mmCIF file of C-alpha atoms in Angstrom:
data_model
loop_
_atom_site.group_PDB
_atom_site.id
_atom_site.type_symbol
_atom_site.label_atom_id
_atom_site.label_comp_id
_atom_site.label_asym_id
_atom_site.label_seq_id
_atom_site.Cartn_x
_atom_site.Cartn_y
_atom_site.Cartn_z
ATOM 1 C CA ALA A 16 -23.305 -28.642 16.354
ATOM 2 C CA GLY A 17 -21.749 -28.508 19.795
ATOM 3 C CA SER A 18 -18.925 -30.828 18.838
ATOM 4 C CA ALA A 19 -18.286 -28.885 15.662
ATOM 5 C CA CYS A 20 -18.230 -25.700 17.726
ATOM 6 C CA VAL A 21 -15.717 -27.212 20.118
ATOM 7 C CA ARG A 22 -13.528 -28.499 17.255
ATOM 8 C CA GLY A 23 -13.615 -25.046 15.682
ATOM 9 C CA LEU A 24 -12.644 -23.516 19.001
ATOM 10 C CA LEU A 25 -9.737 -25.932 19.425
ATOM 11 C CA GLY A 26 -8.665 -25.360 15.837
ATOM 12 C CA TRP A 27 -8.413 -21.670 16.540
ATOM 13 C CA ALA A 28 -7.111 -21.717 20.110
ATOM 14 C CA ARG A 29 -4.298 -24.257 19.881
ATOM 15 C CA PRO A 30 -3.085 -24.096 23.485
ATOM 16 C CA GLU A 31 0.249 -25.707 22.621
ATOM 17 C CA ARG A 32 1.153 -22.525 20.769
ATOM 18 C CA TRP A 33 0.850 -20.395 23.900
ATOM 19 C CA LEU A 34 3.822 -21.942 25.668
ATOM 20 C CA PRO A 35 7.358 -21.390 24.355
ATOM 21 C CA SER A 36 9.179 -24.340 22.869
ATOM 22 C CA SER A 37 11.639 -24.698 25.737
ATOM 23 C CA THR A 38 9.376 -25.238 28.747
ATOM 24 C CA VAL A 39 11.312 -25.840 31.924
ATOM 25 C CA SER A 40 9.347 -28.651 33.575
ATOM 26 C CA PRO A 41 11.122 -31.990 32.962
ATOM 27 C CA LEU A 42 8.110 -34.133 33.823
ATOM 28 C CA SER A 43 5.639 -32.780 31.299
ATOM 29 C CA CYS A 44 7.212 -32.755 27.849
ATOM 30 C CA ILE A 45 4.546 -30.495 26.365
ATOM 31 C CA HIS A 46 4.459 -30.735 22.599
ATOM 32 C CA THR A 47 4.682 -27.157 21.363
ATOM 33 C CA SER A 48 4.349 -25.543 17.959
ATOM 34 C CA SER A 49 6.708 -28.059 16.334
ATOM 35 C CA SER A 50 4.062 -30.807 16.281
ATOM 36 C CA LEU A 51 1.104 -29.511 14.220
ATOM 37 C CA PRO A 52 -2.076 -31.524 13.856
ATOM 38 C CA THR A 53 -1.285 -32.273 10.181
ATOM 39 C CA VAL A 54 2.266 -32.520 8.857
ATOM 40 C CA GLY A 55 2.631 -30.530 5.643
ATOM 41 C CA LYS A 56 3.599 -32.033 2.296
ATOM 42 C CA TRP A 57 6.872 -30.151 2.180
ATOM 43 C CA GLU A 58 7.998 -31.549 5.508
ATOM 44 C CA LYS A 59 7.176 -35.074 4.321
ATOM 45 C CA LYS A 60 9.528 -34.681 1.355
ATOM 46 C CA ASN A 61 12.477 -35.053 3.685
ATOM 47 C CA ARG A 62 11.305 -38.525 4.629
ATOM 48 C CA ILE A 63 11.606 -40.217 1.224
ATOM 49 C CA VAL A 64 14.281 -42.896 1.075
ATOM 50 C CA TYR A 65 15.738 -43.863 -2.274
ATOM 51 C CA PRO A 66 16.873 -47.431 -2.995
ATOM 52 C CA PRO A 67 20.666 -47.874 -2.800
ATOM 53 C CA GLN A 68 22.472 -46.699 -5.903
ATOM 54 C CA LEU A 69 24.149 -49.149 -8.266
ATOM 55 C CA PRO A 70 27.968 -48.993 -8.440
ATOM 56 C CA GLY A 71 28.098 -47.374 -11.894
ATOM 57 C CA GLU A 72 25.590 -44.579 -11.286
ATOM 58 C CA PRO A 73 26.680 -40.990 -10.688
ATOM 59 C CA ARG A 74 26.219 -39.874 -7.105
ATOM 60 C CA ARG A 75 22.760 -38.497 -6.374
ATOM 61 C CA PRO A 76 23.129 -35.002 -4.801
ATOM 62 C CA ALA A 77 21.572 -34.581 -1.357
ATOM 63 C CA GLU A 78 18.272 -32.662 -1.201
ATOM 64 C CA ILE A 79 17.087 -30.850 1.873
ATOM 65 C CA TYR A 80 13.528 -29.534 2.150
ATOM 66 C CA HIS A 81 12.759 -26.929 4.782
ATOM 67 C CA CYS A 82 9.928 -24.517 5.381
ATOM 68 C CA ARG A 83 8.490 -22.091 7.871
ATOM 69 C CA ARG A 84 4.745 -21.739 8.327
ATOM 70 C CA GLU A 85 2.515 -18.784 9.249
ATOM 71 C CA ILE A 86 5.077 -15.989 8.884
ATOM 72 C CA LYS A 87 3.492 -12.607 9.574
ATOM 73 C CA TYR A 88 4.269 -11.134 6.138
ATOM 74 C CA SER A 89 2.585 -10.870 2.750
ATOM 75 C CA LYS A 90 3.139 -13.679 0.256
ATOM 76 C CA ASP A 91 3.516 -11.210 -2.621
ATOM 77 C CA LYS A 92 6.194 -9.241 -0.808
ATOM 78 C CA MET A 93 7.953 -12.452 0.256
ATOM 79 C CA TRP A 94 7.904 -13.639 -3.331
ATOM 80 C CA TYR A 95 10.336 -10.911 -4.380
ATOM 81 C CA LEU A 96 12.897 -12.216 -1.885
ATOM 82 C CA ALA A 97 12.278 -15.805 -2.918
ATOM 83 C CA LYS A 98 12.844 -14.786 -6.553
ATOM 84 C CA LEU A 99 16.047 -12.991 -5.582
ATOM 85 C CA ILE A 100 17.721 -16.034 -4.087
ATOM 86 C CA LYS A 101 16.438 -18.648 -6.539
ATOM 87 C CA GLY A 102 19.424 -20.459 -8.059
ATOM 88 C CA MET A 103 22.102 -18.822 -5.922
ATOM 89 C CA SER A 104 24.633 -20.571 -3.753
ATOM 90 C CA ILE A 105 23.752 -20.485 -0.098
ATOM 91 C CA ASP A 106 26.586 -18.127 0.840
ATOM 92 C CA GLN A 107 25.588 -15.603 -1.784
ATOM 93 C CA ALA A 108 21.941 -15.876 -0.744
ATOM 94 C CA LEU A 109 22.819 -15.252 2.904
ATOM 95 C CA ALA A 110 24.929 -12.232 1.938
ATOM 96 C CA GLN A 111 22.110 -10.709 -0.135
ATOM 97 C CA LEU A 112 19.547 -11.296 2.580
ATOM 98 C CA GLU A 113 21.725 -9.851 5.296
ATOM 99 C CA PHE A 114 21.850 -6.454 3.590
ATOM 100 C CA SER A 115 18.288 -6.400 2.331
ATOM 101 C CA ASP A 116 16.009 -3.939 4.079
ATOM 102 C CA LYS A 117 12.885 -6.090 3.912
ATOM 103 C CA LYS A 118 11.258 -7.720 6.935
ATOM 104 C CA GLY A 119 11.061 -11.103 5.242
ATOM 105 C CA ALA A 120 14.802 -11.131 4.617
ATOM 106 C CA LYS A 121 15.503 -11.790 8.289
ATOM 107 C CA VAL A 122 13.021 -14.657 8.366
ATOM 108 C CA ILE A 123 14.371 -16.273 5.204
ATOM 109 C CA LYS A 124 17.917 -15.948 6.514
ATOM 110 C CA GLU A 125 16.940 -17.851 9.661
ATOM 111 C CA VAL A 126 15.255 -20.529 7.557
ATOM 112 C CA LEU A 127 18.326 -20.937 5.376
ATOM 113 C CA LEU A 128 20.649 -21.208 8.352
ATOM 114 C CA GLU A 129 18.379 -23.806 9.943
ATOM 115 C CA ALA A 130 18.268 -25.771 6.697
ATOM 116 C CA GLN A 131 22.053 -25.601 6.382
ATOM 117 C CA GLU A 132 22.410 -26.903 9.940
ATOM 118 C CA MET A 133 19.926 -29.711 9.210
ATOM 119 C CA ALA A 134 21.836 -30.603 6.052
ATOM 120 C CA VAL A 135 25.134 -31.009 7.839
ATOM 121 C CA ARG A 136 23.680 -32.836 10.815
ATOM 122 C CA ASN A 137 21.053 -35.144 9.341
ATOM 123 C CA HIS A 138 21.483 -35.337 5.576
ATOM 124 C CA ASN A 139 25.147 -36.279 5.285
ATOM 125 C CA VAL A 140 26.290 -33.112 3.575
ATOM 126 C CA GLU A 141 30.039 -32.705 3.831
ATOM 127 C CA PHE A 142 30.592 -28.990 3.237
ATOM 128 C CA LYS A 143 28.010 -26.532 4.412
ATOM 129 C CA SER A 144 28.966 -24.092 1.633
ATOM 130 C CA ASN A 145 28.504 -26.676 -1.102
ATOM 131 C CA LEU A 146 24.746 -26.113 -1.202
ATOM 132 C CA HIS A 147 22.649 -24.152 -3.617
ATOM 133 C CA ILE A 148 19.005 -23.152 -3.633
ATOM 134 C CA ALA A 149 17.122 -25.263 -6.139
ATOM 135 C CA GLN A 150 13.609 -24.067 -5.283
ATOM 136 C CA SER A 151 12.337 -21.258 -3.142
ATOM 137 C CA LEU A 152 8.604 -20.651 -2.948
ATOM 138 C CA THR A 153 6.047 -18.741 -0.956
ATOM 139 C CA GLY A 154 2.549 -19.793 -0.109
ATOM 140 C CA ARG A 155 -0.484 -18.191 1.458
ATOM 141 C CA GLY A 156 -1.027 -18.789 5.157
ATOM 142 C CA ARG A 157 -4.242 -18.446 7.089
ATOM 143 C CA TYR A 158 -5.790 -15.004 6.747
ATOM 144 C CA MET A 159 -7.828 -13.319 9.460
ATOM 145 C CA LYS A 160 -10.459 -10.688 8.754
ATOM 146 C CA ARG A 161 -10.695 -7.667 10.973
ATOM 147 C CA ILE A 162 -12.517 -4.351 10.904
ATOM 148 C CA ARG A 163 -10.598 -1.246 9.961
ATOM 149 C CA TYR A 164 -12.339 1.827 11.354
ATOM 150 C CA HIS A 165 -12.623 4.850 9.081
ATOM 151 C CA GLY A 166 -14.020 8.307 9.821
ATOM 152 C CA LYS A 167 -17.743 9.148 10.001
ATOM 153 C CA GLY A 168 -18.665 5.719 11.219
ATOM 154 C CA MET A 169 -17.514 4.006 8.051
ATOM 155 C CA TYR A 170 -15.630 0.762 8.185
ATOM 156 C CA GLY A 171 -13.681 -1.524 5.950
ATOM 157 C CA ILE A 172 -12.738 -5.145 6.344
ATOM 158 C CA MET A 173 -8.988 -5.720 6.402
ATOM 159 C CA LYS A 174 -7.159 -8.991 6.025
ATOM 160 C CA ILE A 175 -4.308 -9.892 8.376
ATOM 161 C CA VAL A 176 -2.087 -11.830 6.001
ATOM 162 C CA ARG A 177 0.408 -14.533 6.741
ATOM 163 C CA CYS A 178 2.558 -16.624 4.455
ATOM 164 C CA HIS A 179 4.604 -19.796 4.334
ATOM 165 C CA TYR A 180 8.106 -20.009 2.938
ATOM 166 C CA PHE A 181 9.525 -23.189 1.364
ATOM 167 C CA VAL A 182 13.106 -23.829 0.321
ATOM 168 C CA LYS A 183 14.896 -26.799 -1.241
ATOM 169 C CA LEU A 184 18.656 -26.960 -0.918
ATOM 170 C CA VAL A 185 20.646 -29.270 -3.159
ATOM 171 C CA GLU A 186 24.258 -30.223 -2.640
ATOM 172 C CA GLY A 187 26.719 -29.053 -5.243
ATOM 173 C CA PRO A 188 27.655 -25.780 -6.929
ATOM 174 C CA PRO A 189 24.793 -23.713 -8.369
ATOM 175 C CA PRO A 190 23.918 -24.559 -11.972
ATOM 176 C CA PRO A 191 25.232 -22.050 -14.567
ATOM 177 C CA PRO A 192 22.529 -19.587 -15.606
ATOM 178 C CA GLU A 193 21.077 -20.446 -18.979
ATOM 179 C CA PRO A 194 21.890 -17.824 -21.637
ATOM 180 C CA GLN A 195 19.162 -15.287 -22.331
ATOM 181 C CA LYS A 196 17.179 -15.897 -25.469
ATOM 182 C CA THR A 197 18.128 -13.171 -27.958
ATOM 183 C CA GLY A 198 15.883 -11.851 -30.679
ATOM 184 C CA TYR A 199 18.112 -13.524 -33.267
ATOM 185 C CA ASP A 200 17.604 -16.917 -31.594
ATOM 186 C CA GLN A 201 13.856 -16.453 -31.532
ATOM 187 C CA ALA A 202 13.786 -15.439 -35.192
ATOM 188 C CA LYS A 203 15.895 -18.449 -36.121
ATOM 189 C CA GLU A 204 13.541 -20.746 -34.259
ATOM 190 C CA TYR A 205 10.548 -19.216 -36.001
ATOM 191 C CA VAL A 206 12.102 -19.679 -39.433
ATOM 192 C CA GLN A 207 12.996 -23.271 -38.554
ATOM 193 C CA GLN A 208 9.413 -23.885 -37.502
ATOM 194 C CA LEU A 209 8.141 -22.502 -40.806
ATOM 195 C CA ARG A 210 10.602 -24.626 -42.776
ATOM 196 C CA SER A 211 9.629 -27.840 -41.005
ATOM 197 C CA ARG A 212 5.977 -27.574 -41.993
ATOM 198 C CA THR A 213 4.740 -30.315 -44.350
ATOM 199 C CA LEU A 214 1.598 -30.742 -46.411
ATOM 200 C CA ILE A 215 -0.628 -33.473 -45.070
ATOM 201 C CA ASN A 216 -2.681 -35.879 -47.138
ATOM 202 C CA THR A 217 -0.685 -35.176 -50.289
ATOM 203 C CA LEU A 218 2.028 -36.886 -52.295
ATOM 204 C CA LEU B 8 -21.228 0.804 16.708
ATOM 205 C CA VAL B 9 -18.383 -1.554 17.360
ATOM 206 C CA VAL B 10 -18.665 -4.920 15.642
ATOM 207 C CA VAL B 11 -16.125 -7.404 16.974
ATOM 208 C CA LEU B 12 -15.382 -10.467 14.858
ATOM 209 C CA SER B 13 -15.035 -13.424 17.166
ATOM 210 C CA PRO B 14 -13.122 -16.455 15.926
ATOM 211 C CA LEU B 15 -16.219 -18.671 15.815
ATOM 212 C CA PRO B 16 -17.436 -18.609 12.211
ATOM 213 C CA ARG B 17 -21.108 -19.052 13.007
ATOM 214 C CA LEU B 18 -21.172 -16.092 15.342
ATOM 215 C CA ARG B 19 -19.340 -14.042 12.693
ATOM 216 C CA GLY B 20 -21.950 -14.996 10.095
ATOM 217 C CA LEU B 21 -24.734 -14.021 12.491
ATOM 218 C CA LEU B 22 -23.128 -10.650 13.182
ATOM 219 C CA GLN B 23 -22.661 -9.994 9.463
ATOM 220 C CA ARG B 24 -26.337 -10.760 8.818
ATOM 221 C CA CYS B 25 -27.375 -8.455 11.713
ATOM 222 C CA TRP B 26 -25.220 -5.681 10.313
ATOM 223 C CA GLY B 27 -26.725 -6.170 6.840
ATOM 224 C CA ARG B 28 -30.228 -5.973 8.215
ATOM 225 C CA LEU B 29 -29.321 -2.809 10.130
ATOM 226 C CA GLU B 30 -27.886 -1.245 6.988
ATOM 227 C CA ARG B 31 -30.937 -2.059 4.916
ATOM 228 C CA GLY B 32 -33.185 -0.709 7.646
ATOM 229 C CA LEU B 33 -31.258 2.590 7.684
ATOM 230 C CA LEU B 34 -31.266 2.923 3.892
ATOM 231 C CA SER B 35 -34.954 2.183 3.380
ATOM 232 C CA GLY B 36 -36.214 4.585 6.024
ATOM 233 C CA LEU B 37 -34.992 8.112 6.261
ATOM 234 C CA PHE B 38 -32.199 9.282 3.972
ATOM 235 C CA GLY B 39 -33.891 10.594 0.846
ATOM 236 C CA SER B 40 -32.823 14.176 0.450
ATOM 237 C CA GLN B 41 -30.424 14.345 3.340
ATOM 238 C CA SER B 42 -26.714 13.523 3.353
ATOM 239 C CA PRO B 43 -25.697 10.208 1.768
ATOM 240 C CA PRO B 44 -26.436 7.246 4.042
ATOM 241 C CA LEU B 45 -23.591 5.954 6.180
ATOM 242 C CA GLY B 46 -22.215 2.670 4.951
ATOM 243 C CA PRO B 47 -18.963 0.849 4.349
ATOM 244 C CA ALA B 48 -16.319 3.146 2.917
ATOM 245 C CA LEU B 49 -15.340 0.741 0.202
ATOM 246 C CA ALA B 50 -16.111 2.687 -2.973
ATOM 247 C CA VAL B 51 -16.870 6.372 -2.674
ATOM 248 C CA GLN B 52 -16.355 7.803 -6.120
ATOM 249 C CA ALA B 53 -19.716 9.547 -6.684
ATOM 250 C CA PRO B 54 -22.406 10.661 -4.258
ATOM 251 C CA VAL B 55 -25.094 8.111 -3.584
ATOM 252 C CA CYS B 56 -27.902 10.674 -4.163
ATOM 253 C CA LEU B 57 -29.397 11.049 -7.666
ATOM 254 C CA PRO B 58 -27.686 13.163 -10.324
ATOM 255 C CA GLN B 59 -30.886 15.204 -10.904
ATOM 256 C CA GLN B 60 -30.457 16.668 -7.481
ATOM 257 C CA VAL B 61 -26.946 17.900 -8.394
ATOM 258 C CA ASN B 62 -28.305 19.568 -11.557
ATOM 259 C CA ASP B 63 -31.134 21.262 -9.613
ATOM 260 C CA THR B 64 -28.876 22.673 -6.910
ATOM 261 C CA GLY B 65 -25.825 23.770 -8.869
ATOM 262 C CA GLU B 66 -26.884 24.521 -12.435
ATOM 263 C CA SER B 67 -27.468 28.212 -12.949
ATOM 264 C CA SER B 68 -25.352 30.473 -10.833
ATOM 265 C CA GLU B 69 -21.942 29.310 -9.737
ATOM 266 C CA ALA B 70 -18.915 27.784 -11.409
ATOM 267 C CA PRO B 71 -18.211 23.996 -11.088
ATOM 268 C CA SER B 72 -18.726 23.435 -7.373
ATOM 269 C CA LEU B 73 -17.514 20.554 -5.259
ATOM 270 C CA LEU B 74 -20.529 18.412 -6.209
ATOM 271 C CA ASP B 75 -19.715 18.732 -9.943
ATOM 272 C CA SER B 76 -16.025 18.047 -9.499
ATOM 273 C CA ILE B 77 -16.782 14.792 -7.639
ATOM 274 C CA LEU B 78 -18.274 13.358 -10.845
ATOM 275 C CA TRP B 79 -14.989 13.993 -12.748
ATOM 276 C CA MET B 80 -12.886 11.929 -10.340
ATOM 277 C CA ALA B 81 -10.646 9.257 -11.798
ATOM 278 C CA ALA B 82 -11.843 5.723 -11.334
ATOM 279 C CA PRO B 83 -10.765 2.415 -12.882
ATOM 280 C CA LYS B 84 -12.957 1.512 -15.817
ATOM 281 C CA LYS B 85 -12.257 -2.198 -15.945
ATOM 282 C CA ARG B 86 -10.855 -4.764 -13.587
ATOM 283 C CA ARG B 87 -7.132 -5.333 -14.085
ATOM 284 C CA THR B 88 -6.708 -8.941 -15.141
ATOM 285 C CA ILE B 89 -4.254 -11.186 -13.362
ATOM 286 C CA GLU B 90 -2.121 -11.336 -16.512
ATOM 287 C CA VAL B 91 -1.733 -7.557 -16.533
ATOM 288 C CA ASN B 92 -1.111 -7.561 -12.805
ATOM 289 C CA ARG B 93 1.588 -10.205 -13.180
ATOM 290 C CA CYS B 94 3.298 -8.251 -15.969
ATOM 291 C CA ARG B 95 3.475 -5.215 -13.707
ATOM 292 C CA ARG B 96 4.591 -7.046 -10.580
ATOM 293 C CA ARG B 97 7.199 -9.241 -12.228
ATOM 294 C CA ASN B 98 8.893 -6.904 -14.661
ATOM 295 C CA PRO B 99 12.593 -6.356 -13.885
ATOM 296 C CA ARG B 100 11.955 -2.809 -12.657
ATOM 297 C CA ASN B 101 10.116 -4.127 -9.602
ATOM 298 C CA LEU B 102 12.295 -7.124 -8.799
ATOM 299 C CA ILE B 103 14.952 -6.770 -6.104
ATOM 300 C CA LYS B 104 18.364 -6.137 -7.611
ATOM 301 C CA VAL B 105 21.365 -8.235 -6.665
ATOM 302 C CA LYS B 106 23.852 -6.178 -4.613
ATOM 303 C CA THR B 107 27.460 -6.239 -5.773
ATOM 304 C CA ASN B 108 28.903 -4.116 -2.958
ATOM 305 C CA ILE B 109 29.226 -6.838 -0.301
ATOM 306 C CA ASP B 110 32.708 -7.672 0.942
ATOM 307 C CA VAL B 111 34.374 -9.488 3.805
ATOM 308 C CA CYS B 112 35.629 -7.451 6.769
ATOM 309 C CA PRO B 113 39.411 -8.000 7.103
ATOM 310 C CA GLU B 114 39.248 -7.670 10.895
ATOM 311 C CA CYS B 115 36.540 -10.102 11.952
ATOM 312 C CA GLY B 116 35.634 -11.971 8.767
ATOM 313 C CA ASN B 117 31.937 -11.063 8.778
ATOM 314 C CA LEU B 118 30.225 -9.602 5.756
ATOM 315 C CA LYS B 119 30.089 -5.866 5.319
ATOM 316 C CA GLN B 120 28.985 -3.409 2.671
ATOM 317 C CA LYS B 121 31.841 -1.545 1.049
ATOM 318 C CA HIS B 122 30.765 1.952 2.068
ATOM 319 C CA VAL B 123 29.510 1.004 5.564
ATOM 320 C CA LEU B 124 31.337 0.062 8.762
ATOM 321 C CA CYS B 125 31.352 -3.608 9.672
ATOM 322 C CA GLY B 126 28.361 -4.310 11.941
ATOM 323 C CA TYR B 127 30.190 -6.734 14.190
ATOM 324 C CA CYS B 128 33.204 -4.518 14.762
ATOM 325 C CA TYR B 129 30.939 -1.516 15.356
ATOM 326 C CA ALA B 130 28.908 -3.456 17.942
ATOM 327 C CA LYS B 131 32.124 -4.561 19.658
ATOM 328 C CA VAL B 132 33.402 -0.987 19.924
ATOM 329 C CA LYS B 133 29.985 0.253 21.009
ATOM 330 C CA ALA B 134 29.855 -2.240 23.911
ATOM 331 C CA GLU B 135 33.278 -1.213 25.154
ATOM 332 C CA THR B 136 32.411 2.490 24.822
ATOM 333 C CA ARG B 137 29.293 1.923 26.868
ATOM 334 C CA LEU B 138 31.324 0.395 29.707
ATOM 335 C CA ILE B 139 33.822 3.294 29.586
ATOM 336 C CA ARG B 140 30.936 5.754 29.748
ATOM 337 C CA MET B 141 29.522 3.927 32.763
ATOM 338 C CA GLU B 142 32.896 4.303 34.500
ATOM 339 C CA ILE B 143 32.913 8.018 33.640
ATOM 340 C CA GLY B 144 29.395 8.291 35.043
ATOM 341 C CA LYS B 145 30.477 6.654 38.294
ATOM 342 C CA LYS B 146 33.432 9.049 38.583
ATOM 343 C CA GLU B 147 31.402 12.184 37.860
ATOM 344 C CA GLY B 148 28.521 11.200 40.085
ATOM 345 C CA GLY B 149 25.823 13.223 38.385
ATOM 346 C CA PRO B 150 24.885 15.170 35.280
ATOM 347 C CA LEU B 151 26.740 18.317 34.205
ATOM 348 C CA ASN B 152 29.860 17.431 36.249
ATOM 349 C CA ALA B 153 32.270 16.927 33.324
ATOM 350 C CA PRO B 154 35.694 18.435 34.192
ATOM 351 C CA PRO B 155 37.242 20.762 31.556
ATOM 352 C CA VAL B 156 40.181 18.439 30.930
ATOM 353 C CA GLU B 157 40.913 15.592 28.520
ATOM 354 C CA THR B 158 40.185 11.992 29.388
ATOM 355 C CA VAL B 159 42.526 9.010 29.098
ATOM 356 C CA VAL B 160 41.439 5.370 29.379
ATOM 357 C CA LEU B 161 43.928 2.999 30.991
ATOM 358 C CA TYR B 162 43.582 -0.763 31.152
ATOM 359 C CA ASP B 163 45.176 -3.395 33.415
ATOM 360 C CA GLY B 164 48.765 -2.808 34.305
ATOM 361 C CA GLU B 165 49.161 0.521 32.522
ATOM 362 C CA LYS B 166 50.646 3.588 34.151
ATOM 363 C CA PRO B 167 49.897 7.161 33.125
ATOM 364 C CA THR B 168 52.826 8.628 31.165
ATOM 365 C CA GLU B 169 54.160 12.186 31.436
ATOM 366 C CA LYS B 170 51.990 13.138 28.447
ATOM 367 C CA ASP B 171 48.882 12.340 30.533
ATOM 368 C CA GLU B 172 49.759 14.950 33.209
ATOM 369 C CA GLY B 173 46.623 17.112 33.559
ATOM 370 C CA LYS B 174 44.176 14.603 32.134
ATOM 371 C CA ARG B 175 41.370 12.742 33.838
ATOM 372 C CA ILE B 176 42.140 9.022 34.059
ATOM 373 C CA ILE B 177 39.496 6.326 33.655
ATOM 374 C CA GLU B 178 40.473 2.826 34.778
ATOM 375 C CA ARG B 179 39.042 -0.246 33.073
ATOM 376 C CA ALA B 180 39.634 -3.577 34.766
ATOM 377 C CA ARG B 181 40.488 -5.672 31.767
ATOM 378 C CA LYS B 182 43.194 -6.257 29.218
ATOM 379 C CA ARG B 183 43.581 -3.609 26.549
ATOM 380 C CA PRO B 184 41.646 -4.687 23.449
ATOM 381 C CA SER B 185 43.773 -5.072 20.334
ATOM 382 C CA TRP B 186 41.861 -2.520 18.367
ATOM 383 C CA PHE B 187 42.187 0.246 21.003
ATOM 384 C CA VAL B 188 45.693 1.507 20.295
ATOM 385 C CA GLN B 189 47.525 3.417 23.010
ATOM 386 C CA ASP B 190 49.216 6.638 21.870
#
């Protein structure tokens, strides 16, 4: 029980988070918030190495996975921004986020700029504008429960919410948006489905 | 009563159980005909006391009092399913619209909205204005010392012309910026 208590305490306290990333002392290279106890699945996606392509194959576009964990924002509110920039080119996404009034827009803009920088430096992307956003997702971070004090001695329990944000950039121009399904198309499909029915177990 | 939730989960569980026991103790004992017992303010739609009591107190004489009107308050009848919630949250009315009024500033090349000044150029001008104001402050020496004449800002190597005869001159020790045109 004592060891479990201590592990719980360490899991909460995380002393490496208290110091900023750029500590001055040259002797002690203190690992700060960049090295978490478990590496997330999204970060591991950058490590996959494909076998070399055959001469005839079309060039595989570069994919860059980036994320930011434990953002102090709600995942539902962040989702609206993630939905906004899904499928856009990176320049357009940055423009939209710059003039959005939401708190998460600033965070996502930083993430996108970091990912763009990573792409050019590590992932052999030639033009930093030639990227588009293939996937952008939000996830729930760790919630904390606190007491919210009401009048007359009443209380409620409030959740302090945090979220993660994941983005996948792919090299190349953004794919053209698929045409909206009209009512006529849906009706045609329905009629086609009716026509293609057959009678089973008969001649 | 201040209940503090410490990060250790076992202590939190213990505190929650203590609080529950306290609540149950309060409820069981004293509050029969008195005011509704104090508890978490999570769902207060109707008074906790029995409806017979309301009928006894407010039936004959007066018009619908406060106790009656509490029972008519709106409350959700059924839990909203996640499908209904998703339909409301994701319909195009609630999504963020794509802005089409973003352009490129011809001066600095940053992005700007069409009807708004460019943020970068504005910050640049603001910084320079702040330095000019500091110079003015140094010249005046205190508040409420502004002379009743016009002010002219001169940069390195500029002489006051005959137009600037009666004006107050502020010197700035740098080259004239390209955007600050001299008359």
